[in-house]
Amino acid sequence: MSYEEKGVWAYLLSSAGAYIVYLVIVVPRLFHTPAAHVPYLVPLIMSTIASVIIATLVRSALEVARPSDSHKADVRDREIARFGEHASRWCVVGGATVGLIGAFDRWDYFWIANAIYLGFVLWAVVGSVLRLVAYRRGL
Amino acid sequence: MAPSKPTRITNRIRVLRFGHDEMTQAQLAERIGVTRQTVIAIEQGRYSPSLEVAFQIAQVFGVPLDEVFQYPDGATEQ
């Protein structure tokens, strides 16, 4: 597994993991508090920061377990990265569109922010999965 | 059923490596400036290299491009 592929695994695991933790913290609050009053901002920012830290730690752990020959991305890594980002960009577009519709329709900030956040998470997860498939099955 | 390969280009890199003092994939990767995983992907037909990388590989072995890479006759008609 190349250094770049390890980075994709780390990004996938940290993005998905941080979002699951965010949901575990925020969703139960919705059961007894109106969405407009649910404190989501701190968990959202913290999960985003945590995902970056976890990605770095996971990548370092993978590198210690199985050191890579090279730490430089090559032409194939760059093509695969471009492919993943291009194919998954619709997740961000979708999240932003739902957020925009929510703003037009005067939704609570909670739902608008979470629609956009979900778009970013899906972009990270779908893009990572597509990149891993490209690494394994070919581009 | 086995998944179809993403490219119809075949290559003789493995044969050429063995013919050049059993050059390893890591050595070839270093010569052409890519990772060993990329050389493996090219050899296994999971990745079509750019024209530039293809020429670099041919240059390493000192042979014309079509002695390294082949494209089946009539492939463009389908």
Tab-separated table of C-alpha atoms in Angstrom:
chain	number	residue	atom	x	y	z
A	1	MET	CA	0.000	0.000	0.000
A	2	SER	CA	1.468	3.355	-1.040
A	3	TYR	CA	1.866	6.328	1.295
A	4	GLU	CA	-0.935	8.158	-0.531
A	5	GLU	CA	-3.293	5.185	-0.273
A	6	LYS	CA	-2.648	5.018	3.468
A	7	GLY	CA	-3.573	8.701	3.594
A	8	VAL	CA	-6.889	7.953	1.869
A	9	TRP	CA	-7.677	5.172	4.366
A	10	ALA	CA	-6.845	7.523	7.235
A	11	TYR	CA	-9.026	10.282	5.749
A	12	LEU	CA	-11.944	7.882	5.238
A	13	LEU	CA	-11.780	6.427	8.745
A	14	SER	CA	-11.358	9.792	10.460
A	15	SER	CA	-14.108	11.533	8.448
A	16	ALA	CA	-16.639	8.758	8.978
A	17	GLY	CA	-15.621	8.191	12.604
A	18	ALA	CA	-15.789	11.873	13.574
A	19	TYR	CA	-19.214	12.254	11.950
A	20	ILE	CA	-20.578	9.195	13.756
A	21	VAL	CA	-19.352	10.644	17.085
A	22	TYR	CA	-20.959	13.973	16.164
A	23	LEU	CA	-24.291	12.211	15.481
A	24	VAL	CA	-24.061	10.267	18.740
A	25	ILE	CA	-23.656	13.568	20.613
A	26	VAL	CA	-26.209	15.689	18.742
A	27	VAL	CA	-29.053	13.365	17.707
A	28	PRO	CA	-30.151	12.399	21.274
A	29	ARG	CA	-30.484	16.129	22.058
A	30	LEU	CA	-33.127	16.403	19.334
A	31	PHE	CA	-35.421	14.067	21.263
A	32	HIS	CA	-36.009	16.532	24.093
A	33	THR	CA	-34.990	19.923	22.635
A	34	PRO	CA	-36.363	21.826	19.613
A	35	ALA	CA	-33.815	21.873	16.771
A	36	ALA	CA	-33.451	25.649	17.029
A	37	HIS	CA	-32.101	25.277	20.581
A	38	VAL	CA	-29.894	22.210	20.113
A	39	PRO	CA	-26.253	23.177	20.746
A	40	TYR	CA	-24.554	21.715	17.678
A	41	LEU	CA	-21.858	24.287	16.911
A	42	VAL	CA	-19.185	23.147	19.357
A	43	PRO	CA	-19.606	19.398	18.530
A	44	LEU	CA	-19.490	20.242	14.807
A	45	ILE	CA	-16.289	22.270	15.065
A	46	MET	CA	-14.704	19.802	17.485
A	47	SER	CA	-15.528	16.800	15.273
A	48	THR	CA	-14.007	18.585	12.285
A	49	ILE	CA	-10.797	19.348	14.211
A	50	ALA	CA	-10.754	15.809	15.671
A	51	SER	CA	-11.062	14.265	12.206
A	52	VAL	CA	-7.909	16.108	11.059
A	53	ILE	CA	-5.981	14.981	14.151
A	54	ILE	CA	-7.243	11.378	13.868
A	55	ALA	CA	-6.333	11.276	10.151
A	56	THR	CA	-2.768	12.299	10.990
A	57	LEU	CA	-2.517	9.717	13.776
A	58	VAL	CA	-4.002	6.876	11.703
A	59	ARG	CA	-1.693	7.656	8.784
A	60	SER	CA	1.321	7.715	11.112
A	61	ALA	CA	0.253	4.412	12.691
A	62	LEU	CA	-0.152	2.777	9.274
A	63	GLU	CA	3.249	4.120	8.269
A	64	VAL	CA	4.895	2.726	11.393
A	65	ALA	CA	3.219	-0.660	10.880
A	66	ARG	CA	4.153	-0.860	7.186
A	67	PRO	CA	6.662	1.796	6.085
A	68	SER	CA	6.283	3.086	2.512
A	69	ASP	CA	9.078	3.076	-0.080
A	70	SER	CA	8.388	6.704	-0.918
A	71	HIS	CA	6.455	9.572	0.655
A	72	LYS	CA	5.969	11.438	-2.626
A	73	ALA	CA	2.756	11.326	-4.617
A	74	ASP	CA	3.321	10.224	-8.203
A	75	VAL	CA	1.320	10.769	-11.402
A	76	ARG	CA	-1.064	7.869	-10.631
A	77	ASP	CA	-1.759	9.156	-7.106
A	78	ARG	CA	-2.570	12.578	-8.525
A	79	GLU	CA	-4.874	11.131	-11.213
A	80	ILE	CA	-6.711	9.019	-8.638
A	81	ALA	CA	-7.071	12.009	-6.297
A	82	ARG	CA	-8.495	14.104	-9.150
A	83	PHE	CA	-10.895	11.323	-10.107
A	84	GLY	CA	-12.162	10.947	-6.520
A	85	GLU	CA	-12.688	14.661	-6.012
A	86	HIS	CA	-14.342	15.106	-9.400
A	87	ALA	CA	-16.737	12.194	-8.957
A	88	SER	CA	-17.752	13.100	-5.403
A	89	ARG	CA	-18.177	16.850	-5.868
A	90	TRP	CA	-21.931	16.332	-6.284
A	91	CYS	CA	-22.139	15.588	-2.561
A	92	VAL	CA	-20.958	19.124	-1.749
A	93	VAL	CA	-23.232	20.558	-4.419
A	94	GLY	CA	-26.141	18.564	-2.972
A	95	GLY	CA	-25.427	19.689	0.596
A	96	ALA	CA	-25.110	23.327	-0.454
A	97	THR	CA	-28.283	23.144	-2.531
A	98	VAL	CA	-30.290	21.678	0.336
A	99	GLY	CA	-28.824	24.363	2.625
A	100	LEU	CA	-29.800	27.084	0.153
A	101	ILE	CA	-33.314	25.741	-0.195
A	102	GLY	CA	-33.495	25.625	3.599
A	103	ALA	CA	-32.437	29.263	3.820
A	104	PHE	CA	-35.081	30.273	1.244
A	105	ASP	CA	-37.658	28.319	3.196
A	106	ARG	CA	-36.505	29.819	6.553
A	107	TRP	CA	-35.442	26.551	8.179
A	108	ASP	CA	-33.692	26.654	11.546
A	109	TYR	CA	-29.943	27.257	11.279
A	110	PHE	CA	-29.492	23.787	12.766
A	111	TRP	CA	-30.882	22.049	9.676
A	112	ILE	CA	-29.110	24.335	7.202
A	113	ALA	CA	-25.734	23.863	8.903
A	114	ASN	CA	-26.229	20.125	9.187
A	115	ALA	CA	-27.251	19.739	5.540
A	116	ILE	CA	-24.069	21.517	4.467
A	117	TYR	CA	-21.956	19.576	6.970
A	118	LEU	CA	-23.420	16.268	5.748
A	119	GLY	CA	-22.535	17.302	2.188
A	120	PHE	CA	-18.914	17.782	3.199
A	121	VAL	CA	-18.806	14.484	5.096
A	122	LEU	CA	-20.308	12.594	2.141
A	123	TRP	CA	-17.830	14.311	-0.167
A	124	ALA	CA	-14.973	13.051	2.024
A	125	VAL	CA	-16.379	9.531	2.435
A	126	VAL	CA	-17.584	8.945	-1.144
A	127	GLY	CA	-14.418	10.495	-2.585
A	128	SER	CA	-12.238	8.296	-0.380
A	129	VAL	CA	-14.146	5.124	-1.244
A	130	LEU	CA	-13.905	5.880	-4.975
A	131	ARG	CA	-10.178	6.539	-4.649
A	132	LEU	CA	-9.649	3.261	-2.800
A	133	VAL	CA	-11.616	1.383	-5.459
A	134	ALA	CA	-9.451	3.054	-8.120
A	135	TYR	CA	-6.298	2.011	-6.247
A	136	ARG	CA	-7.481	-1.598	-5.977
A	137	ARG	CA	-9.321	-2.210	-9.251
A	138	GLY	CA	-7.700	0.297	-11.543
A	139	LEU	CA	-8.421	3.636	-13.065
B	1	MET	CA	-16.777	-13.680	-13.186
B	2	ALA	CA	-13.501	-11.778	-12.865
B	3	PRO	CA	-13.805	-7.995	-13.201
B	4	SER	CA	-12.682	-6.691	-16.590
B	5	LYS	CA	-9.411	-4.773	-16.638
B	6	PRO	CA	-9.766	-1.004	-17.012
B	7	THR	CA	-7.368	-0.986	-19.957
B	8	ARG	CA	-6.873	-3.144	-23.074
B	9	ILE	CA	-3.232	-2.228	-23.290
B	10	THR	CA	-0.937	-5.132	-22.512
B	11	ASN	CA	2.725	-4.899	-21.709
B	12	ARG	CA	5.956	-6.887	-21.486
B	13	ILE	CA	7.464	-4.987	-18.571
B	14	ARG	CA	7.851	-8.088	-16.430
B	15	VAL	CA	9.717	-9.957	-19.198
B	16	LEU	CA	11.880	-6.926	-19.939
B	17	ARG	CA	12.745	-6.507	-16.254
B	18	PHE	CA	13.938	-10.087	-16.016
B	19	GLY	CA	15.929	-9.572	-19.187
B	20	HIS	CA	17.704	-6.626	-17.607
B	21	ASP	CA	19.561	-8.312	-14.750
B	22	GLU	CA	16.291	-9.154	-13.012
B	23	MET	CA	15.563	-5.512	-12.350
B	24	THR	CA	13.134	-5.193	-9.434
B	25	GLN	CA	9.904	-3.239	-9.559
B	26	ALA	CA	11.374	-0.855	-6.973
B	27	GLN	CA	14.424	-0.200	-9.175
B	28	LEU	CA	12.269	0.478	-12.224
B	29	ALA	CA	9.997	2.730	-10.141
B	30	GLU	CA	12.983	4.745	-8.952
B	31	ARG	CA	14.317	5.123	-12.505
B	32	ILE	CA	11.043	6.518	-13.849
B	33	GLY	CA	10.053	8.515	-10.754
B	34	VAL	CA	6.907	6.686	-9.641
B	35	THR	CA	6.042	4.471	-6.673
B	36	ARG	CA	6.532	0.695	-6.727
B	37	GLN	CA	2.730	0.332	-6.461
B	38	THR	CA	2.337	2.232	-9.726
B	39	VAL	CA	4.771	-0.098	-11.510
B	40	ILE	CA	2.799	-3.068	-10.141
B	41	ALA	CA	-0.492	-1.510	-11.346
B	42	ILE	CA	0.976	-0.904	-14.831
B	43	GLU	CA	2.365	-4.449	-15.055
B	44	GLN	CA	-0.973	-5.942	-14.030
B	45	GLY	CA	-2.913	-3.795	-16.509
B	46	ARG	CA	-4.760	-1.909	-13.790
B	47	TYR	CA	-3.389	1.451	-14.865
B	48	SER	CA	-2.558	2.953	-18.251
B	49	PRO	CA	0.522	5.109	-17.813
B	50	SER	CA	0.777	8.545	-19.356
B	51	LEU	CA	2.610	8.749	-22.670
B	52	GLU	CA	5.537	10.341	-20.882
B	53	VAL	CA	5.850	7.506	-18.335
B	54	ALA	CA	5.440	4.957	-21.144
B	55	PHE	CA	8.349	6.512	-23.038
B	56	GLN	CA	10.428	6.614	-19.854
B	57	ILE	CA	9.863	2.886	-19.330
B	58	ALA	CA	10.840	2.133	-22.935
B	59	GLN	CA	13.937	4.287	-22.516
B	60	VAL	CA	15.000	2.416	-19.369
B	61	PHE	CA	14.948	-0.850	-21.327
B	62	GLY	CA	16.417	0.737	-24.470
B	63	VAL	CA	13.629	-0.514	-26.737
B	64	PRO	CA	10.910	1.148	-28.877
B	65	LEU	CA	7.595	1.899	-27.188
B	66	ASP	CA	5.735	-0.878	-29.045
B	67	GLU	CA	8.097	-3.477	-27.663
B	68	VAL	CA	6.896	-2.561	-24.180
B	69	PHE	CA	3.205	-1.834	-24.767
B	70	GLN	CA	0.809	-3.522	-27.166
B	71	TYR	CA	-2.753	-2.726	-28.167
B	72	PRO	CA	-4.904	-5.541	-29.622
B	73	ASP	CA	-5.817	-5.285	-33.307
B	74	GLY	CA	-9.384	-4.128	-33.897
B	75	ALA	CA	-9.814	-2.889	-30.319
B	76	THR	CA	-10.911	0.538	-31.528
B	77	GLU	CA	-13.728	-0.939	-33.644
B	78	GLN	CA	-15.725	-2.059	-30.577
